Amino acid sequence: MKLNLTVTKKQKAFIDATEGEVLFGGAAGGGKSYGQTVDALLFALKYPGSKQLILRRTFAELDKSLIRTSLSLFPKEIYSFNSSSHTGKFKNGSIVDFGYCAAENDVYQYQSAEYDVIRFDELTHFTESQYIYLISRVRGANDFPKQIKSSTNPGGIGHAWVKRRFVDDSPSGVAFIGGDGMRRIFIPALLDDNRFLVSGDPQYRERLLALPERERRALLHGDWNIFEGQYFSEFNPRVHIIEPFEIPASWRKFRTIDYGLDRLACLWIAISPEGISYVYREYCESNLAISAAAGAILERTPSGEEIYATLAPPDLFSRSQESGKSKATLFSEFGVNFTKTANDREAGWLAIKELLSGPLGVRLRIFSSCTEIIKCLPALAVDKIRPTDCSSEPHEITHAPDALRGYAIYKAYPARCTVKKRSVWTRDMWEDYMLADGEQRKYLKEKYGEPN
């Protein structure tokens, strides 16, 4: 049968792209979803018996966009759609599954699946771990092309990793090989590339121009250096990232941590005589027991480097019901003593904003070698329920910023973070002290003051 399809030049470039990973995106109105749907149709017809998966983050988004578009575009003579299984079938045996991954672990519903092509619509709505897992489902013994083809606008929880994976490493429209050996290409799409929308809705541009600057830059100009919902829009790599230099021994130095078995994030920060804070070293690692985490922190602190305080959040000072000891006590037993910071998230994030660009100017610099905090800090998004807080999703990018937050609130509000020295100990304090060994007693004295 003959198909009467009309596409733009950029949509055709997306359809013709043969790289293993393809990203089609940029400004709103570039015709990305339509390009995905046409490409899926052409692939299904060209390769009988092929299997494709088209994904959105939620079913509501999927139902209102791609499913509706496919039902209006795919010829009914050769295509049928099962609304219960969300599967479309062609007469030549090709199938297209329409799926969604609202929760992080929803990807595991595809654990045993095999697809020739997986298509992500609005890729920046997905986390990097979801993407990495799902591309492992692109496999099969047939000789059909195997690809991951995505479309998106800037913004969303996945903005930073998508930008890093597709946009930063190569000029737009030029294929390149990533560090993992995969061939990738980013095909930018602007409103002017979609002549059908420009002619059919000439007022659309005016509506985009009326948006606030941040949203206008992202949706009209496809600017990947800023995105809607970014919490730390003050972060500027040209200003805040510097090349490493030797930190003078006289500068006061801190360590600040966020710890859980899923991730240890430790930052070393020095304050110059002018009051500028320099993040000069970092260590971030997953699946470390407390003994290993403490050992790693000490190993990376050079002998003779004087650390004024090691800052840790209040939750590490809560006693475990099983052992009767807090994580802070266990760290102390392995040679790392903590100073408790405050846990006011809003005040902590605002303190970081003041360091990035407050009334006194930029008071925070980060060595270019500290790649995790550089990657994660600008990737934090505004929480949708509490706009004064950062979103905790995706969780993997929150650890290093949480460590920085502990330092920022300590610096801004030291009185909230210091433990008052006591001249009289309670019976419980004395009991803890008498049952403690040498290192634990040292920690308790630092916490409560000398007993009398």
Short mmCIF file of C-alpha atoms in Angstrom, two decimals:
data_model
loop_
_atom_site.label_atom_id
_atom_site.label_comp_id
_atom_site.label_asym_id
_atom_site.label_seq_id
_atom_site.Cartn_x
_atom_site.Cartn_y
_atom_site.Cartn_z
CA MET A 1 0.00 0.00 0.00
CA LYS A 2 1.07 3.60 -0.57
CA LEU A 3 1.59 5.89 2.41
CA ASN A 4 0.96 9.60 2.09
CA LEU A 5 3.42 10.97 4.68
CA THR A 6 5.00 14.40 4.78
CA VAL A 7 7.91 15.14 7.11
CA THR A 8 10.28 18.03 7.75
CA LYS A 9 13.98 17.95 6.94
CA LYS A 10 14.87 17.40 10.61
CA GLN A 11 12.28 14.64 11.01
CA LYS A 12 13.74 12.90 7.95
CA ALA A 13 17.25 13.20 9.43
CA PHE A 14 15.93 11.49 12.57
CA ILE A 15 14.22 8.75 10.54
CA ASP A 16 17.35 8.15 8.44
CA ALA A 17 19.78 8.13 11.40
CA THR A 18 21.52 4.77 11.75
CA GLU A 19 23.54 5.40 14.92
CA GLY A 20 22.95 3.13 17.92
CA GLU A 21 21.63 6.03 20.03
CA VAL A 22 19.79 8.94 18.45
CA LEU A 23 18.40 12.02 20.20
CA PHE A 24 15.97 14.33 18.38
CA GLY A 25 15.21 17.40 20.44
CA GLY A 26 15.49 20.97 21.47
CA ALA A 27 12.75 23.56 21.24
CA ALA A 28 9.03 22.98 21.64
CA GLY A 29 7.13 22.57 18.40
CA GLY A 30 9.92 20.86 16.51
CA GLY A 31 7.73 17.91 15.53
CA LYS A 32 9.57 15.36 17.69
CA SER A 33 6.67 13.09 18.70
CA TYR A 34 5.31 13.00 15.16
CA GLY A 35 8.77 12.11 13.88
CA GLN A 36 8.96 9.24 16.37
CA THR A 37 5.58 7.89 15.32
CA VAL A 38 6.33 8.04 11.58
CA ASP A 39 9.70 6.39 12.16
CA ALA A 40 8.07 3.57 14.16
CA LEU A 41 5.56 2.99 11.35
CA LEU A 42 8.21 2.87 8.62
CA PHE A 43 10.42 0.52 10.66
CA ALA A 44 7.53 -1.86 11.34
CA LEU A 45 6.67 -2.05 7.66
CA LYS A 46 10.27 -2.39 6.46
CA TYR A 47 11.13 -5.21 8.89
CA PRO A 48 8.27 -7.73 9.16
CA GLY A 49 8.14 -9.38 12.57
CA SER A 50 10.10 -6.58 14.27
CA LYS A 51 9.47 -5.50 17.84
CA GLN A 52 9.48 -1.91 19.12
CA LEU A 53 8.81 -0.28 22.49
CA ILE A 54 7.64 3.34 22.75
CA LEU A 55 7.90 4.88 26.24
CA ARG A 56 6.63 7.88 28.16
CA ARG A 57 7.11 8.42 31.88
CA THR A 58 3.40 8.13 32.77
CA PHE A 59 0.43 6.42 31.14
CA ALA A 60 -1.55 9.67 31.01
CA GLU A 61 1.22 11.25 28.90
CA LEU A 62 1.41 8.14 26.73
CA ASP A 63 -2.34 7.97 26.16
CA LYS A 64 -2.75 11.66 25.30
CA SER A 65 0.17 11.83 22.88
CA LEU A 66 1.75 8.83 21.22
CA ILE A 67 -1.17 6.41 21.34
CA ARG A 68 -3.54 9.02 19.89
CA THR A 69 -1.02 10.02 17.23
CA SER A 70 -0.40 6.40 16.22
CA LEU A 71 -4.13 5.62 15.98
CA SER A 72 -4.63 8.54 13.62
CA LEU A 73 -1.49 7.81 11.57
CA PHE A 74 -1.17 4.01 11.31
CA PRO A 75 -3.38 2.63 8.50
CA LYS A 76 -6.31 0.64 9.94
CA GLU A 77 -6.16 -1.82 7.05
CA ILE A 78 -2.82 -3.19 8.33
CA TYR A 79 -2.78 -2.19 12.01
CA SER A 80 -4.80 -2.94 15.12
CA PHE A 81 -4.39 -1.75 18.71
CA ASN A 82 -5.21 -3.66 21.90
CA SER A 83 -6.13 -1.07 24.54
CA SER A 84 -5.76 -3.59 27.40
CA SER A 85 -2.18 -4.64 26.65
CA HIS A 86 -1.28 -1.32 24.95
CA THR A 87 0.15 -3.31 22.05
CA GLY A 88 -0.19 -2.50 18.37
CA LYS A 89 0.08 -5.27 15.80
CA PHE A 90 0.71 -5.08 12.06
CA LYS A 91 -0.43 -7.68 9.56
CA ASN A 92 3.20 -8.45 8.68
CA GLY A 93 3.85 -9.62 12.26
CA SER A 94 5.54 -6.46 13.54
CA ILE A 95 4.48 -5.21 16.98
CA VAL A 96 4.75 -1.92 18.82
CA ASP A 97 4.39 -1.93 22.61
CA PHE A 98 3.40 1.33 24.28
CA GLY A 99 4.80 1.49 27.80
CA TYR A 100 5.48 3.79 30.73
CA CYS A 101 7.80 3.85 33.75
CA ALA A 102 6.25 6.07 36.41
CA ALA A 103 8.34 4.59 39.23
CA GLU A 104 12.07 3.95 39.15
CA ASN A 105 11.63 0.18 39.35
CA ASP A 106 8.98 -0.02 36.64
CA VAL A 107 11.77 -0.81 34.18
CA TYR A 108 11.92 -4.36 35.56
CA GLN A 109 8.59 -5.21 33.95
CA TYR A 110 10.67 -5.47 30.76
CA GLN A 111 13.26 -7.77 32.33
CA SER A 112 12.79 -10.64 29.90
CA ALA A 113 11.75 -8.59 26.89
CA GLU A 114 13.63 -8.22 23.59
CA TYR A 115 13.22 -5.27 21.23
CA ASP A 116 14.81 -4.16 18.00
CA VAL A 117 14.15 -0.50 18.75
CA ILE A 118 13.25 1.28 21.99
CA ARG A 119 11.89 4.80 21.66
CA PHE A 120 11.87 7.29 24.54
CA ASP A 121 9.56 10.25 24.08
CA GLU A 122 10.57 13.15 26.38
CA LEU A 123 13.78 11.42 27.42
CA THR A 124 14.62 14.05 30.07
CA HIS A 125 11.63 12.81 32.09
CA PHE A 126 13.50 9.54 32.69
CA THR A 127 16.41 8.89 35.03
CA GLU A 128 19.78 7.73 33.74
CA SER A 129 19.49 4.39 35.55
CA GLN A 130 16.15 3.72 33.83
CA TYR A 131 17.66 4.48 30.45
CA ILE A 132 20.77 2.37 31.01
CA TYR A 133 18.70 -0.60 32.12
CA LEU A 134 16.21 -0.39 29.28
CA ILE A 135 18.80 -0.14 26.51
CA SER A 136 19.95 -3.59 27.64
CA ARG A 137 16.59 -4.85 26.33
CA VAL A 138 17.61 -3.93 22.76
CA ARG A 139 18.74 -7.33 21.55
CA GLY A 140 17.79 -10.24 19.34
CA ALA A 141 19.13 -12.92 16.99
CA ASN A 142 17.62 -11.38 13.85
CA ASP A 143 19.55 -9.04 11.54
CA PHE A 144 17.26 -6.03 12.02
CA PRO A 145 18.91 -2.73 13.04
CA LYS A 146 19.18 -2.31 16.82
CA GLN A 147 18.68 1.25 18.02
CA ILE A 148 17.55 3.51 20.86
CA LYS A 149 15.81 6.54 19.37
CA SER A 150 14.72 9.33 21.70
CA SER A 151 13.07 12.73 21.49
CA THR A 152 12.88 15.47 24.11
CA ASN A 153 12.90 19.13 25.13
CA PRO A 154 15.45 20.51 27.60
CA GLY A 155 14.32 20.24 31.22
CA GLY A 156 13.04 17.58 33.58
CA ILE A 157 14.76 15.37 36.12
CA GLY A 158 17.00 13.82 33.48
CA HIS A 159 18.17 17.05 31.88
CA ALA A 160 21.75 16.89 33.15
CA TRP A 161 22.54 13.31 32.14
CA VAL A 162 20.87 13.64 28.72
CA LYS A 163 22.84 16.83 28.06
CA ARG A 164 26.05 15.11 29.13
CA ARG A 165 25.39 11.96 27.07
CA PHE A 166 24.26 13.60 23.82
CA VAL A 167 24.79 17.35 23.71
CA ASP A 168 28.10 18.21 25.38
CA ASP A 169 30.49 15.90 23.53
CA SER A 170 29.87 16.77 19.89
CA PRO A 171 28.52 19.51 17.59
CA SER A 172 24.82 19.16 16.81
CA GLY A 173 24.07 16.83 13.93
CA VAL A 174 27.50 15.18 14.01
CA ALA A 175 27.80 11.51 14.95
CA PHE A 176 30.35 10.61 17.62
CA ILE A 177 31.48 7.64 19.67
CA GLY A 178 30.87 7.85 23.41
CA GLY A 179 33.20 6.64 26.12
CA ASP A 180 31.31 3.34 26.19
CA GLY A 181 31.91 2.77 22.47
CA MET A 182 28.32 3.53 21.40
CA ARG A 183 27.76 5.67 18.30
CA ARG A 184 25.49 8.60 19.10
CA ILE A 185 24.05 11.62 17.37
CA PHE A 186 22.04 14.62 18.53
CA ILE A 187 19.70 16.13 15.94
CA PRO A 188 18.48 19.53 17.17
CA ALA A 189 14.95 20.66 16.36
CA LEU A 190 13.71 24.25 16.54
CA LEU A 191 10.27 25.68 15.97
CA ASP A 192 11.33 27.08 12.58
CA ASP A 193 12.24 23.54 11.49
CA ASN A 194 8.55 22.59 11.65
CA ARG A 195 7.02 24.56 8.80
CA PHE A 196 3.66 22.81 9.28
CA LEU A 197 3.21 24.16 12.81
CA VAL A 198 4.61 27.60 11.94
CA SER A 199 2.10 28.03 9.09
CA GLY A 200 -0.79 26.27 10.83
CA ASP A 201 -0.47 28.13 14.16
CA PRO A 202 1.38 31.42 13.58
CA GLN A 203 0.58 32.61 17.12
CA TYR A 204 2.49 29.73 18.74
CA ARG A 205 5.77 31.64 18.59
CA GLU A 206 4.14 34.62 20.31
CA ARG A 207 2.95 32.37 23.12
CA LEU A 208 6.47 31.02 23.62
CA LEU A 209 7.90 34.55 23.58
CA ALA A 210 5.54 35.45 26.43
CA LEU A 211 7.06 32.83 28.73
CA PRO A 212 9.51 33.78 31.52
CA GLU A 213 13.12 33.96 30.36
CA ARG A 214 14.20 30.52 31.59
CA GLU A 215 11.26 28.71 29.98
CA ARG A 216 11.57 30.82 26.81
CA ARG A 217 15.25 29.94 26.41
CA ALA A 218 14.54 26.24 26.83
CA LEU A 219 11.34 25.88 24.80
CA LEU A 220 11.78 28.47 22.05
CA HIS A 221 15.54 28.38 21.56
CA GLY A 222 16.25 24.82 22.72
CA ASP A 223 18.89 26.12 25.15
CA TRP A 224 20.39 23.15 27.02
CA ASN A 225 22.31 25.37 29.45
CA ILE A 226 19.17 26.17 31.41
CA PHE A 227 15.96 24.28 32.03
CA GLU A 228 12.57 24.76 33.61
CA GLY A 229 12.58 23.72 37.23
CA GLN A 230 16.34 23.96 37.74
CA TYR A 231 16.93 24.79 41.41
CA PHE A 232 20.42 26.26 41.19
CA SER A 233 20.03 28.41 38.10
CA GLU A 234 22.84 30.57 39.57
CA PHE A 235 25.39 27.86 38.80
CA ASN A 236 27.67 28.94 35.97
CA PRO A 237 30.50 26.58 34.95
CA ARG A 238 32.57 29.48 33.61
CA VAL A 239 32.41 31.21 37.01
CA HIS A 240 32.23 28.46 39.60
CA ILE A 241 34.56 25.80 38.14
CA ILE A 242 38.30 26.50 38.30
CA GLU A 243 41.49 24.57 37.69
CA PRO A 244 43.07 23.02 40.81
CA PHE A 245 45.85 24.76 42.69
CA GLU A 246 47.72 23.97 45.88
CA ILE A 247 45.66 24.95 48.91
CA PRO A 248 47.77 26.91 51.43
CA ALA A 249 48.32 25.09 54.70
CA SER A 250 47.09 28.11 56.65
CA TRP A 251 43.55 27.99 55.20
CA ARG A 252 40.88 26.44 57.41
CA LYS A 253 39.73 23.12 55.96
CA PHE A 254 36.57 21.08 56.39
CA ARG A 255 35.28 17.71 55.38
CA THR A 256 31.53 17.35 54.88
CA ILE A 257 29.72 14.10 54.20
CA ASP A 258 26.46 12.50 53.26
CA TYR A 259 26.44 8.80 54.05
CA GLY A 260 24.27 5.81 53.36
CA LEU A 261 25.09 2.35 52.13
CA ASP A 262 23.82 3.41 48.71
CA ARG A 263 26.36 6.26 48.51
CA LEU A 264 29.10 7.99 50.48
CA ALA A 265 29.78 11.54 49.36
CA CYS A 266 32.65 13.38 51.04
CA LEU A 267 33.78 16.87 50.05
CA TRP A 268 36.92 18.65 51.24
CA ILE A 269 36.40 22.43 51.42
CA ALA A 270 38.90 25.18 52.29
CA ILE A 271 38.15 28.81 53.13
CA SER A 272 40.46 31.52 51.83
CA PRO A 273 41.30 34.64 53.87
CA GLU A 274 38.81 36.50 51.64
CA GLY A 275 36.04 34.16 52.74
CA ILE A 276 35.74 32.19 49.51
CA SER A 277 35.00 28.48 49.90
CA TYR A 278 36.90 26.12 47.60
CA VAL A 279 35.72 22.53 47.06
CA TYR A 280 39.15 21.07 46.36
CA ARG A 281 38.68 17.31 46.74
CA GLU A 282 35.82 14.82 46.64
CA TYR A 283 35.29 11.12 47.15
CA CYS A 284 32.03 9.44 46.18
CA GLU A 285 31.49 5.69 46.30
CA SER A 286 28.61 3.25 46.76
CA ASN A 287 28.19 0.14 48.90
CA LEU A 288 30.73 1.05 51.59
CA ALA A 289 30.32 -0.20 55.14
CA ILE A 290 31.14 2.37 57.81
CA SER A 291 34.61 0.91 58.41
CA ALA A 292 35.42 1.12 54.69
CA ALA A 293 33.92 4.60 54.36
CA ALA A 294 35.93 5.93 57.30
CA GLY A 295 39.07 4.29 55.97
CA ALA A 296 38.55 5.82 52.53
CA ILE A 297 38.07 9.30 54.02
CA LEU A 298 41.23 9.03 56.12
CA GLU A 299 43.23 7.54 53.24
CA ARG A 300 42.35 10.51 51.03
CA THR A 301 43.23 13.08 53.67
CA PRO A 302 46.99 13.61 53.41
CA SER A 303 49.08 13.21 56.52
CA GLY A 304 49.57 16.59 58.10
CA GLU A 305 46.49 18.16 56.50
CA GLU A 306 44.65 19.70 59.42
CA ILE A 307 40.88 19.33 59.21
CA TYR A 308 39.04 21.82 61.39
CA ALA A 309 35.81 19.77 61.45
CA THR A 310 34.14 16.90 59.64
CA LEU A 311 30.48 17.82 59.18
CA ALA A 312 27.69 15.26 59.13
CA PRO A 313 23.86 15.45 59.12
CA PRO A 314 21.80 14.83 62.28
CA ASP A 315 20.46 11.46 61.11
CA LEU A 316 23.91 9.92 61.54
CA PHE A 317 23.71 10.71 65.26
CA SER A 318 20.56 8.67 65.89
CA ARG A 319 21.14 5.46 67.83
CA SER A 320 20.45 2.14 66.22
CA GLN A 321 17.97 -0.03 68.12
CA GLU A 322 20.06 -3.10 67.36
CA SER A 323 23.49 -1.91 68.53
CA GLY A 324 22.59 1.05 70.71
CA LYS A 325 25.21 3.06 68.80
CA SER A 326 24.80 5.78 66.24
CA LYS A 327 26.55 5.78 62.88
CA ALA A 328 28.50 8.79 64.15
CA THR A 329 29.82 6.72 67.05
CA LEU A 330 30.82 3.92 64.67
CA PHE A 331 32.63 6.38 62.42
CA SER A 332 34.41 7.69 65.51
CA GLU A 333 35.52 4.18 66.39
CA PHE A 334 37.20 4.03 62.98
CA GLY A 335 38.93 7.37 63.40
CA VAL A 336 36.52 9.94 61.89
CA ASN A 337 34.84 12.25 64.41
CA PHE A 338 31.84 14.30 63.30
CA THR A 339 30.43 17.72 64.06
CA LYS A 340 26.64 17.72 63.70
CA THR A 341 25.12 20.13 61.19
CA ALA A 342 21.53 21.33 61.07
CA ASN A 343 18.93 19.55 58.96
CA ASP A 344 16.92 22.53 57.74
CA ARG A 345 16.81 21.71 54.04
CA GLU A 346 15.40 25.04 52.87
CA ALA A 347 17.94 27.04 54.88
CA GLY A 348 20.74 24.80 53.61
CA TRP A 349 19.80 25.17 49.93
CA LEU A 350 19.43 28.93 50.36
CA ALA A 351 22.87 29.01 51.97
CA ILE A 352 24.30 27.34 48.85
CA LYS A 353 22.55 29.94 46.70
CA GLU A 354 24.21 32.67 48.77
CA LEU A 355 27.61 31.05 48.15
CA LEU A 356 26.93 30.79 44.42
CA SER A 357 25.74 34.34 43.95
CA GLY A 358 24.80 36.32 47.04
CA PRO A 359 25.08 39.98 48.01
CA LEU A 360 28.81 39.52 48.58
CA GLY A 361 29.31 38.03 45.13
CA VAL A 362 30.47 34.54 44.23
CA ARG A 363 31.79 32.84 47.38
CA LEU A 364 32.08 29.28 46.08
CA ARG A 365 34.61 27.79 43.66
CA ILE A 366 34.89 24.12 42.70
CA PHE A 367 38.01 22.42 41.41
CA SER A 368 37.45 20.88 37.98
CA SER A 369 38.63 17.55 39.42
CA CYS A 370 35.49 17.37 41.63
CA THR A 371 33.34 15.93 38.87
CA GLU A 372 30.43 14.54 40.90
CA ILE A 373 29.43 17.77 42.64
CA ILE A 374 29.89 19.60 39.30
CA LYS A 375 27.58 17.11 37.62
CA CYS A 376 24.95 16.87 40.35
CA LEU A 377 24.55 20.39 41.74
CA PRO A 378 23.17 22.04 38.56
CA ALA A 379 21.05 18.94 37.88
CA LEU A 380 18.88 19.38 40.99
CA ALA A 381 15.30 20.31 40.19
CA VAL A 382 12.71 22.20 42.21
CA ASP A 383 10.44 19.91 44.21
CA LYS A 384 6.96 19.96 42.65
CA ILE A 385 5.18 19.89 46.02
CA ARG A 386 7.55 22.13 48.01
CA PRO A 387 9.05 24.69 45.61
CA THR A 388 11.47 25.93 48.29
CA ASP A 389 13.07 22.47 48.42
CA CYS A 390 15.06 20.42 45.94
CA SER A 391 13.52 17.31 44.45
CA SER A 392 14.90 14.09 45.90
CA GLU A 393 14.53 12.41 42.50
CA PRO A 394 16.62 11.09 40.88
CA HIS A 395 18.12 10.08 44.20
CA GLU A 396 21.54 9.23 42.80
CA ILE A 397 22.35 12.90 42.13
CA THR A 398 21.45 14.17 45.62
CA HIS A 399 24.34 12.85 47.73
CA ALA A 400 27.14 15.28 46.88
CA PRO A 401 24.78 18.30 47.01
CA ASP A 402 23.51 17.12 50.41
CA ALA A 403 27.10 17.05 51.65
CA LEU A 404 27.61 20.60 50.33
CA ARG A 405 24.36 21.66 52.01
CA GLY A 406 25.71 20.51 55.36
CA TYR A 407 28.75 22.72 54.92
CA ALA A 408 26.76 25.71 53.66
CA ILE A 409 24.36 25.72 56.59
CA TYR A 410 27.23 25.27 59.05
CA LYS A 411 29.01 28.26 57.56
CA ALA A 412 25.86 30.39 57.45
CA TYR A 413 24.42 29.39 60.83
CA PRO A 414 27.21 27.94 62.99
CA ALA A 415 25.18 28.34 66.17
CA ARG A 416 22.63 25.82 64.87
CA CYS A 417 25.30 23.24 64.26
CA THR A 418 27.50 23.33 67.35
CA VAL A 419 26.80 21.17 70.38
CA LYS A 420 26.70 23.08 73.65
CA LYS A 421 29.40 22.08 76.10
CA ARG A 422 27.92 20.76 79.32
CA SER A 423 29.41 21.28 82.74
CA VAL A 424 27.20 18.59 84.30
CA TRP A 425 26.67 15.21 82.71
CA THR A 426 23.43 13.27 83.02
CA ARG A 427 23.38 9.67 84.24
CA ASP A 428 22.89 8.42 80.66
CA MET A 429 25.95 10.37 79.52
CA TRP A 430 28.04 8.88 82.30
CA GLU A 431 26.75 5.40 81.47
CA ASP A 432 27.74 5.82 77.81
CA TYR A 433 31.14 7.11 78.88
CA MET A 434 31.86 4.24 81.30
CA LEU A 435 30.93 1.63 78.69
CA ALA A 436 33.01 3.30 75.97
CA ASP A 437 36.54 2.49 74.88
CA GLY A 438 39.27 5.09 74.35
CA GLU A 439 38.17 6.39 70.97
CA GLN A 440 34.51 6.48 71.99
CA ARG A 441 35.36 8.39 75.17
CA LYS A 442 37.27 10.91 73.11
CA TYR A 443 34.24 11.38 70.90
CA LEU A 444 31.88 11.79 73.90
CA LYS A 445 34.14 14.45 75.41
CA GLU A 446 34.13 16.35 72.16
CA LYS A 447 30.35 16.08 72.03
CA TYR A 448 29.45 16.94 75.67
CA GLY A 449 32.55 18.63 77.04
CA GLU A 450 34.83 17.43 79.80
CA PRO A 451 32.96 15.51 82.54
CA ASN A 452 33.04 16.85 86.07
#
